[in-house]
mmCIF file of N, CA and C in Angstrom:
data_model
loop_
_atom_site.group_PDB
_atom_site.id
_atom_site.type_symbol
_atom_site.label_atom_id
_atom_site.label_comp_id
_atom_site.label_asym_id
_atom_site.label_seq_id
_atom_site.Cartn_x
_atom_site.Cartn_y
_atom_site.Cartn_z
ATOM 1 N N MET A 1 0.810 -1.394 -0.190
ATOM 2 C CA MET A 1 0.022 0.044 -0.045
ATOM 3 C C MET A 1 1.045 1.356 -0.168
ATOM 4 N N ARG A 2 0.749 2.281 -1.102
ATOM 5 C CA ARG A 2 1.229 3.481 -0.716
ATOM 6 C C ARG A 2 0.736 4.305 -0.091
ATOM 7 N N PRO A 3 1.793 5.321 0.365
ATOM 8 C CA PRO A 3 1.196 6.483 1.188
ATOM 9 C C PRO A 3 0.493 6.932 0.665
ATOM 10 N N THR A 4 -0.578 7.856 1.449
ATOM 11 C CA THR A 4 -1.690 8.805 0.919
ATOM 12 C C THR A 4 -1.506 10.328 1.064
ATOM 13 N N HIS A 5 -1.791 11.328 0.364
ATOM 14 C CA HIS A 5 -1.369 12.330 0.766
ATOM 15 C C HIS A 5 -2.966 13.145 1.335
ATOM 16 N N CYS A 6 -4.059 12.610 1.354
ATOM 17 C CA CYS A 6 -5.098 13.628 1.505
ATOM 18 C C CYS A 6 -6.404 12.096 1.721
ATOM 19 N N GLY A 7 -7.515 12.222 2.357
ATOM 20 C CA GLY A 7 -8.779 11.511 2.772
ATOM 21 C C GLY A 7 -9.009 11.096 1.470
ATOM 22 N N LEU A 8 -8.956 11.697 0.695
ATOM 23 C CA LEU A 8 -9.974 11.588 -0.804
ATOM 24 C C LEU A 8 -8.659 10.397 -1.606
ATOM 25 N N ASP A 9 -7.363 10.562 -1.523
ATOM 26 C CA ASP A 9 -6.862 9.624 -1.787
ATOM 27 C C ASP A 9 -6.619 8.578 -0.914
ATOM 28 N N ALA A 10 -7.021 8.504 -0.192
ATOM 29 C CA ALA A 10 -7.063 6.947 0.773
ATOM 30 C C ALA A 10 -8.178 6.566 0.334
ATOM 31 N N ALA A 11 -9.010 7.435 0.304
ATOM 32 C CA ALA A 11 -10.198 6.456 -0.011
ATOM 33 C C ALA A 11 -10.405 5.611 -1.459
ATOM 34 N N ILE A 12 -9.680 6.390 -2.094
ATOM 35 C CA ILE A 12 -9.416 6.135 -4.014
ATOM 36 C C ILE A 12 -8.768 4.872 -3.830
ATOM 37 N N GLU A 13 -7.594 4.856 -3.257
ATOM 38 C CA GLU A 13 -6.755 3.687 -2.404
ATOM 39 C C GLU A 13 -7.598 2.317 -2.616
ATOM 40 N N VAL A 14 -8.475 2.311 -1.689
ATOM 41 C CA VAL A 14 -9.234 1.334 -0.908
ATOM 42 C C VAL A 14 -10.220 0.784 -2.190
ATOM 43 N N ILE A 15 -11.089 1.724 -2.982
ATOM 44 C CA ILE A 15 -12.035 1.344 -3.858
ATOM 45 C C ILE A 15 -11.655 1.248 -5.415
ATOM 46 N N SER A 16 -10.035 1.209 -5.352
ATOM 47 C CA SER A 16 -9.645 0.996 -6.826
ATOM 48 C C SER A 16 -9.803 -0.607 -7.000
ATOM 49 N N GLY A 17 -9.907 -0.598 -8.092
ATOM 50 C CA GLY A 17 -10.213 -1.756 -8.873
ATOM 51 C C GLY A 17 -11.744 -2.167 -9.580
ATOM 52 N N LYS A 18 -11.603 -2.688 -10.604
ATOM 53 C CA LYS A 18 -12.832 -2.583 -11.090
ATOM 54 C C LYS A 18 -14.185 -2.983 -10.791
ATOM 55 N N TRP A 19 -14.206 -4.221 -10.008
ATOM 56 C CA TRP A 19 -15.238 -4.561 -9.420
ATOM 57 C C TRP A 19 -15.573 -4.279 -7.977
ATOM 58 N N LYS A 20 -14.474 -3.267 -7.097
ATOM 59 C CA LYS A 20 -14.835 -3.116 -5.778
ATOM 60 C C LYS A 20 -16.015 -2.403 -5.401
ATOM 61 N N VAL A 21 -16.377 -1.644 -6.159
ATOM 62 C CA VAL A 21 -17.603 -0.877 -5.677
ATOM 63 C C VAL A 21 -19.042 -1.482 -6.244
ATOM 64 N N VAL A 22 -18.604 -2.206 -7.236
ATOM 65 C CA VAL A 22 -19.920 -3.408 -7.502
ATOM 66 C C VAL A 22 -20.359 -4.355 -6.181
ATOM 67 N N ILE A 23 -18.678 -4.689 -6.057
ATOM 68 C CA ILE A 23 -18.799 -5.745 -4.599
ATOM 69 C C ILE A 23 -19.751 -4.896 -3.440
ATOM 70 N N LEU A 24 -19.166 -3.672 -3.138
ATOM 71 C CA LEU A 24 -20.198 -3.385 -1.864
ATOM 72 C C LEU A 24 -21.252 -2.461 -2.301
ATOM 73 N N TRP A 25 -21.964 -2.539 -3.123
ATOM 74 C CA TRP A 25 -23.612 -2.346 -3.631
ATOM 75 C C TRP A 25 -24.172 -3.919 -3.597
ATOM 76 N N ALA A 26 -23.444 -5.046 -3.667
ATOM 77 C CA ALA A 26 -23.872 -6.215 -3.733
ATOM 78 C C ALA A 26 -23.937 -6.847 -2.255
ATOM 79 N N LEU A 27 -22.952 -5.976 -0.985
ATOM 80 C CA LEU A 27 -23.168 -6.595 -0.118
ATOM 81 C C LEU A 27 -23.760 -5.272 0.781
ATOM 82 N N SER A 28 -24.717 -4.256 0.290
ATOM 83 C CA SER A 28 -25.330 -3.396 0.628
ATOM 84 C C SER A 28 -26.148 -3.477 1.748
ATOM 85 N N ASP A 29 -27.033 -4.639 1.610
ATOM 86 C CA ASP A 29 -28.103 -4.845 1.711
ATOM 87 C C ASP A 29 -28.501 -6.261 2.743
ATOM 88 N N SER A 30 -27.379 -6.910 2.489
ATOM 89 C CA SER A 30 -27.619 -8.553 2.849
ATOM 90 C C SER A 30 -26.295 -9.375 2.956
ATOM 91 N N HIS A 31 -26.241 -10.046 3.860
ATOM 92 C CA HIS A 31 -25.038 -10.980 3.796
ATOM 93 C C HIS A 31 -25.276 -11.531 2.130
ATOM 94 N N ARG A 32 -23.782 -12.105 1.573
ATOM 95 C CA ARG A 32 -23.777 -12.897 0.798
ATOM 96 C C ARG A 32 -22.806 -13.939 0.725
ATOM 97 N N ARG A 33 -23.201 -15.259 0.291
ATOM 98 C CA ARG A 33 -21.965 -16.066 0.186
ATOM 99 C C ARG A 33 -21.216 -15.836 -1.411
ATOM 100 N N PHE A 34 -20.092 -16.381 -1.312
ATOM 101 C CA PHE A 34 -18.957 -16.283 -2.443
ATOM 102 C C PHE A 34 -19.830 -16.874 -3.472
ATOM 103 N N GLY A 35 -20.882 -17.610 -3.606
ATOM 104 C CA GLY A 35 -21.111 -18.005 -5.320
ATOM 105 C C GLY A 35 -21.904 -17.270 -5.386
ATOM 106 N N GLU A 36 -22.739 -16.758 -4.747
ATOM 107 C CA GLU A 36 -23.981 -15.988 -4.507
ATOM 108 C C GLU A 36 -23.601 -14.589 -5.261
ATOM 109 N N LEU A 37 -22.515 -14.143 -4.799
ATOM 110 C CA LEU A 37 -21.420 -12.706 -5.088
ATOM 111 C C LEU A 37 -21.657 -13.249 -6.552
ATOM 112 N N ARG A 38 -20.581 -14.493 -7.099
ATOM 113 C CA ARG A 38 -20.153 -14.205 -8.205
ATOM 114 C C ARG A 38 -21.088 -14.469 -9.306
ATOM 115 N N ARG A 39 -22.232 -15.487 -9.047
ATOM 116 C CA ARG A 39 -23.255 -15.073 -10.214
ATOM 117 C C ARG A 39 -24.243 -13.449 -10.284
ATOM 118 N N LEU A 40 -24.046 -12.677 -9.090
ATOM 119 C CA LEU A 40 -24.840 -12.067 -9.262
ATOM 120 C C LEU A 40 -24.192 -10.623 -9.986
ATOM 121 N N ILE A 41 -22.565 -10.615 -9.665
ATOM 122 C CA ILE A 41 -21.668 -9.653 -10.329
ATOM 123 C C ILE A 41 -21.065 -10.050 -11.687
ATOM 124 N N GLY A 42 -21.157 -11.378 -11.541
ATOM 125 C CA GLY A 42 -20.289 -11.703 -13.235
ATOM 126 C C GLY A 42 -19.125 -11.492 -13.192
ATOM 127 N N VAL A 43 -18.106 -12.094 -12.338
ATOM 128 C CA VAL A 43 -16.756 -11.644 -12.232
ATOM 129 C C VAL A 43 -16.301 -13.109 -11.750
ATOM 130 N N SER A 44 -14.969 -13.268 -12.589
ATOM 131 C CA SER A 44 -14.262 -14.201 -12.208
ATOM 132 C C SER A 44 -14.088 -14.899 -10.948
ATOM 133 N N GLU A 45 -14.319 -15.985 -10.535
ATOM 134 C CA GLU A 45 -13.342 -16.311 -8.996
ATOM 135 C C GLU A 45 -12.491 -15.883 -8.625
ATOM 136 N N LYS A 46 -11.155 -15.929 -9.635
ATOM 137 C CA LYS A 46 -9.822 -15.330 -9.027
ATOM 138 C C LYS A 46 -9.963 -14.086 -8.364
ATOM 139 N N VAL A 47 -10.579 -12.927 -9.294
ATOM 140 C CA VAL A 47 -10.531 -11.337 -9.344
ATOM 141 C C VAL A 47 -11.708 -11.280 -8.000
ATOM 142 N N LEU A 48 -12.780 -12.046 -7.777
ATOM 143 C CA LEU A 48 -13.700 -11.702 -6.918
ATOM 144 C C LEU A 48 -12.917 -12.302 -5.399
ATOM 145 N N PHE A 49 -12.216 -12.997 -5.336
ATOM 146 C CA PHE A 49 -11.151 -13.543 -4.544
ATOM 147 C C PHE A 49 -10.039 -12.622 -3.941
ATOM 148 N N GLN A 50 -9.606 -12.215 -5.241
ATOM 149 C CA GLN A 50 -8.554 -10.877 -4.770
ATOM 150 C C GLN A 50 -9.288 -9.740 -4.029
ATOM 151 N N HIS A 51 -10.283 -9.352 -4.768
ATOM 152 C CA HIS A 51 -11.333 -8.282 -4.215
ATOM 153 C C HIS A 51 -11.747 -8.331 -3.201
ATOM 154 N N LEU A 52 -12.344 -9.348 -2.371
ATOM 155 C CA LEU A 52 -12.807 -9.782 -1.277
ATOM 156 C C LEU A 52 -11.557 -9.494 0.127
ATOM 157 N N ARG A 53 -10.517 -10.164 -0.435
ATOM 158 C CA ARG A 53 -9.250 -10.338 0.408
ATOM 159 C C ARG A 53 -8.691 -9.037 0.755
ATOM 160 N N GLU A 54 -8.616 -8.093 -0.013
ATOM 161 C CA GLU A 54 -8.267 -6.493 0.086
ATOM 162 C C GLU A 54 -9.390 -5.902 0.664
ATOM 163 N N LEU A 55 -10.638 -6.023 0.672
ATOM 164 C CA LEU A 55 -11.367 -5.246 0.868
ATOM 165 C C LEU A 55 -11.616 -5.806 2.598
ATOM 166 N N GLU A 56 -11.051 -7.179 2.651
ATOM 167 C CA GLU A 56 -10.937 -7.373 4.291
ATOM 168 C C GLU A 56 -10.064 -7.031 4.745
ATOM 169 N N ALA A 57 -8.658 -6.991 3.908
ATOM 170 C CA ALA A 57 -7.572 -6.437 4.700
ATOM 171 C C ALA A 57 -8.102 -4.606 4.874
ATOM 172 N N ASP A 58 -8.628 -4.000 4.082
ATOM 173 C CA ASP A 58 -8.936 -2.926 4.832
ATOM 174 C C ASP A 58 -10.037 -2.388 5.729
ATOM 175 N N GLY A 59 -10.330 -3.452 6.075
ATOM 176 C CA GLY A 59 -11.555 -3.443 7.038
ATOM 177 C C GLY A 59 -12.502 -2.796 6.760
ATOM 178 N N ILE A 60 -12.921 -3.244 5.471
ATOM 179 C CA ILE A 60 -14.127 -3.104 4.731
ATOM 180 C C ILE A 60 -15.196 -3.905 4.396
ATOM 181 N N VAL A 61 -14.812 -5.301 4.309
ATOM 182 C CA VAL A 61 -15.739 -6.505 4.326
ATOM 183 C C VAL A 61 -15.111 -7.298 5.519
ATOM 184 N N ARG A 62 -16.230 -8.280 5.900
ATOM 185 C CA ARG A 62 -15.937 -9.017 7.081
ATOM 186 C C ARG A 62 -16.340 -10.739 6.305
ATOM 187 N N ARG A 63 -15.606 -11.488 6.543
ATOM 188 C CA ARG A 63 -15.273 -12.584 6.052
ATOM 189 C C ARG A 63 -15.973 -13.704 6.998
ATOM 190 N N GLU A 64 -17.222 -14.668 7.355
ATOM 191 C CA GLU A 64 -17.222 -15.284 8.402
ATOM 192 C C GLU A 64 -17.476 -17.064 7.904
ATOM 193 N N ALA A 65 -16.643 -17.528 8.527
ATOM 194 C CA ALA A 65 -16.919 -19.124 8.020
ATOM 195 C C ALA A 65 -17.678 -19.601 9.504
ATOM 196 N N SER A 66 -18.447 -20.552 8.930
ATOM 197 C CA SER A 66 -18.994 -21.876 10.011
ATOM 198 C C SER A 66 -18.346 -22.881 10.063
ATOM 199 N N GLU A 67 -18.121 -23.468 11.307
ATOM 200 C CA GLU A 67 -17.467 -24.490 11.643
ATOM 201 C C GLU A 67 -18.299 -25.911 10.895
ATOM 202 N N ASP A 68 -19.697 -25.733 10.423
ATOM 203 C CA ASP A 68 -20.197 -26.802 9.899
ATOM 204 C C ASP A 68 -19.890 -27.268 8.730
ATOM 205 N N LEU A 69 -20.159 -28.481 8.169
ATOM 206 C CA LEU A 69 -19.660 -29.046 6.838
ATOM 207 C C LEU A 69 -20.677 -29.546 6.131
ATOM 208 N N PRO A 70 -20.809 -29.002 4.970
ATOM 209 C CA PRO A 70 -19.823 -28.519 4.311
ATOM 210 C C PRO A 70 -19.628 -27.099 4.921
ATOM 211 N N MET A 71 -18.668 -26.381 4.769
ATOM 212 C CA MET A 71 -18.287 -25.121 5.386
ATOM 213 C C MET A 71 -18.729 -24.125 4.541
ATOM 214 N N ARG A 72 -19.212 -23.157 5.170
ATOM 215 C CA ARG A 72 -20.394 -21.928 4.813
ATOM 216 C C ARG A 72 -19.636 -20.811 4.876
ATOM 217 N N VAL A 73 -18.953 -19.316 4.156
ATOM 218 C CA VAL A 73 -18.710 -18.538 4.614
ATOM 219 C C VAL A 73 -19.118 -17.466 3.418
ATOM 220 N N GLU A 74 -19.887 -16.368 4.693
ATOM 221 C CA GLU A 74 -20.350 -15.531 4.211
ATOM 222 C C GLU A 74 -19.370 -14.562 4.328
ATOM 223 N N TYR A 75 -20.373 -13.221 3.538
ATOM 224 C CA TYR A 75 -19.418 -11.809 3.231
ATOM 225 C C TYR A 75 -20.175 -10.980 3.206
ATOM 226 N N SER A 76 -20.072 -9.861 4.387
ATOM 227 C CA SER A 76 -21.070 -8.902 4.680
ATOM 228 C C SER A 76 -19.729 -7.266 4.813
ATOM 229 N N LEU A 77 -20.707 -6.166 4.788
ATOM 230 C CA LEU A 77 -19.957 -4.994 5.142
ATOM 231 C C LEU A 77 -19.734 -4.620 6.793
ATOM 232 N N THR A 78 -18.561 -4.328 6.924
ATOM 233 C CA THR A 78 -18.593 -4.383 8.302
ATOM 234 C C THR A 78 -18.964 -2.442 8.629
ATOM 235 N N ASP A 79 -18.787 -2.114 9.636
ATOM 236 C CA ASP A 79 -19.414 -0.688 9.842
ATOM 237 C C ASP A 79 -18.739 0.070 9.165
ATOM 238 N N ARG A 80 -17.656 0.272 9.016
ATOM 239 C CA ARG A 80 -16.631 1.114 7.991
ATOM 240 C C ARG A 80 -16.937 1.053 6.345
ATOM 241 N N GLY A 81 -17.525 -0.229 6.206
ATOM 242 C CA GLY A 81 -17.803 -0.536 4.848
ATOM 243 C C GLY A 81 -19.403 -0.003 4.807
ATOM 244 N N GLN A 82 -19.911 0.044 5.654
ATOM 245 C CA GLN A 82 -21.433 0.572 5.471
ATOM 246 C C GLN A 82 -21.145 2.134 4.978
ATOM 247 N N ALA A 83 -20.313 2.861 6.205
ATOM 248 C CA ALA A 83 -19.784 4.123 6.035
ATOM 249 C C ALA A 83 -19.325 4.659 4.294
ATOM 250 N N LEU A 84 -18.614 3.322 4.188
ATOM 251 C CA LEU A 84 -18.059 3.986 2.774
ATOM 252 C C LEU A 84 -19.190 4.014 1.629
ATOM 253 N N ASN A 85 -20.208 3.085 2.000
ATOM 254 C CA ASN A 85 -21.045 2.741 0.655
ATOM 255 C C ASN A 85 -21.981 4.140 0.777
ATOM 256 N N HIS A 86 -22.163 4.606 2.190
ATOM 257 C CA HIS A 86 -22.897 5.733 2.476
ATOM 258 C C HIS A 86 -22.233 7.227 1.500
ATOM 259 N N ALA A 87 -21.247 7.195 1.831
ATOM 260 C CA ALA A 87 -19.943 8.411 1.317
ATOM 261 C C ALA A 87 -19.917 8.573 -0.200
ATOM 262 N N LEU A 88 -20.561 6.776 -0.626
ATOM 263 C CA LEU A 88 -20.403 6.978 -2.507
ATOM 264 C C LEU A 88 -21.694 6.986 -3.182
ATOM 265 N N LYS A 89 -22.814 7.137 -2.287
ATOM 266 C CA LYS A 89 -24.283 7.546 -2.662
ATOM 267 C C LYS A 89 -24.006 9.187 -3.560
ATOM 268 N N PRO A 90 -23.542 9.768 -2.808
ATOM 269 C CA PRO A 90 -23.607 11.584 -3.397
ATOM 270 C C PRO A 90 -22.387 11.207 -4.706
ATOM 271 N N LEU A 91 -21.662 10.185 -4.944
ATOM 272 C CA LEU A 91 -20.845 10.024 -6.342
ATOM 273 C C LEU A 91 -21.705 9.718 -6.997
ATOM 274 N N GLY A 92 -22.427 8.451 -6.745
ATOM 275 C CA GLY A 92 -23.391 7.871 -7.790
ATOM 276 C C GLY A 92 -24.342 8.912 -8.491
ATOM 277 N N ALA A 93 -25.136 9.600 -7.693
ATOM 278 C CA ALA A 93 -25.808 10.341 -8.388
ATOM 279 C C ALA A 93 -25.714 11.501 -8.972
ATOM 280 N N TRP A 94 -23.883 11.482 -8.740
ATOM 281 C CA TRP A 94 -23.398 12.665 -9.530
ATOM 282 C C TRP A 94 -23.343 12.366 -10.695
ATOM 283 N N GLY A 95 -22.850 10.629 -10.952
ATOM 284 C CA GLY A 95 -22.539 10.123 -12.125
ATOM 285 C C GLY A 95 -24.154 9.710 -13.248
ATOM 286 N N ARG A 96 -24.984 9.817 -12.753
ATOM 287 C CA ARG A 96 -26.493 9.709 -12.838
ATOM 288 C C ARG A 96 -27.036 11.059 -13.515
ATOM 289 N N GLU A 97 -26.605 11.862 -12.791
ATOM 290 C CA GLU A 97 -27.019 13.280 -13.323
ATOM 291 C C GLU A 97 -26.168 14.110 -14.294
ATOM 292 N N TYR A 98 -24.695 13.663 -14.552
ATOM 293 C CA TYR A 98 -23.821 14.470 -15.066
ATOM 294 C C TYR A 98 -23.178 13.715 -16.461
ATOM 295 N N LEU A 99 -23.633 12.410 -16.170
ATOM 296 C CA LEU A 99 -22.938 11.103 -17.468
ATOM 297 C C LEU A 99 -24.031 10.325 -17.732
ATOM 298 N N PRO A 100 -25.454 10.798 -18.035
ATOM 299 C CA PRO A 100 -26.217 9.917 -18.025
ATOM 300 C C PRO A 100 -26.153 9.054 -19.689
ATOM 301 N N ASP A 101 -25.084 9.428 -20.450
ATOM 302 C CA ASP A 101 -25.036 8.930 -21.498
ATOM 303 C C ASP A 101 -24.424 7.448 -21.520
ATOM 304 N N ARG A 102 -23.299 7.183 -20.179
ATOM 305 C CA ARG A 102 -23.065 6.083 -19.633
ATOM 306 C C ARG A 102 -23.651 5.219 -18.851
ATOM 307 N N ALA A 103 -24.924 5.721 -18.383
ATOM 308 C CA ALA A 103 -25.684 4.745 -17.629
ATOM 309 C C ALA A 103 -26.195 3.521 -18.795
ATOM 310 N N VAL A 104 -26.742 2.854 -18.068
ATOM 311 C CA VAL A 104 -27.686 1.580 -19.137
ATOM 312 C C VAL A 104 -28.861 2.021 -18.710
ATOM 313 N N PRO A 105 -29.728 2.296 -19.881
ATOM 314 C CA PRO A 105 -30.785 2.603 -20.467
ATOM 315 C C PRO A 105 -31.963 1.469 -19.917
ATOM 316 N N VAL A 106 -33.163 2.310 -19.443
ATOM 317 C CA VAL A 106 -34.130 1.777 -19.072
ATOM 318 C C VAL A 106 -34.895 0.964 -19.969
ATOM 319 N N PRO A 107 -35.647 0.183 -20.597
ATOM 320 C CA PRO A 107 -36.404 0.074 -21.557
ATOM 321 C C PRO A 107 -37.705 0.287 -21.014
ATOM 322 N N VAL A 108 -38.210 1.333 -22.061
ATOM 323 C CA VAL A 108 -39.902 1.856 -21.783
ATOM 324 C C VAL A 108 -40.586 1.280 -22.897
ATOM 325 N N PRO A 109 -41.553 0.479 -22.430
ATOM 326 C CA PRO A 109 -42.338 -0.312 -23.420
ATOM 327 C C PRO A 109 -43.432 0.728 -23.917
ATOM 328 N N ALA A 110 -43.444 0.523 -25.315
ATOM 329 C CA ALA A 110 -44.595 1.239 -26.230
ATOM 330 C C ALA A 110 -45.506 1.301 -26.338
ATOM 331 N N PRO A 111 -46.528 2.057 -26.165
ATOM 332 C CA PRO A 111 -48.107 2.008 -26.146
ATOM 333 C C PRO A 111 -48.580 1.082 -26.659
ATOM 334 N N GLY A 112 -49.491 0.270 -25.525
ATOM 335 C CA GLY A 112 -50.124 -1.175 -26.261
ATOM 336 C C GLY A 112 -49.260 -2.326 -26.234
ATOM 337 N N ASP A 113 -47.884 -2.147 -25.850
ATOM 338 C CA ASP A 113 -47.430 -3.138 -25.300
ATOM 339 C C ASP A 113 -47.442 -3.537 -24.031
ATOM 340 N N SER A 114 -47.348 -4.671 -23.799
ATOM 341 C CA SER A 114 -48.020 -5.804 -22.295
ATOM 342 C C SER A 114 -46.603 -6.271 -21.757
#
């Protein structure tokens, strides 16, 4: 980890990576198992595992393993992760407002279509 010069630089360092913000979104409302996250996000096992480990090391994601067989591992956001998600909401709103051409369009049914 490189030294940071300001709080924003430190935050960007934590969320850098193509899938980290998507992982935060996926964990925002519930605990999820690895396979569930992988299907929901559509990322390779290797990349998901790497990003989860990095987010865990930064104190953003909590990994909980059960003692049962087969072993059950669930991921969730820590308080710090919840705070980060909350801090990212205005950035998402900015993106929707100022970069609407990059957003995925929502199909609107034509009149008479059911």
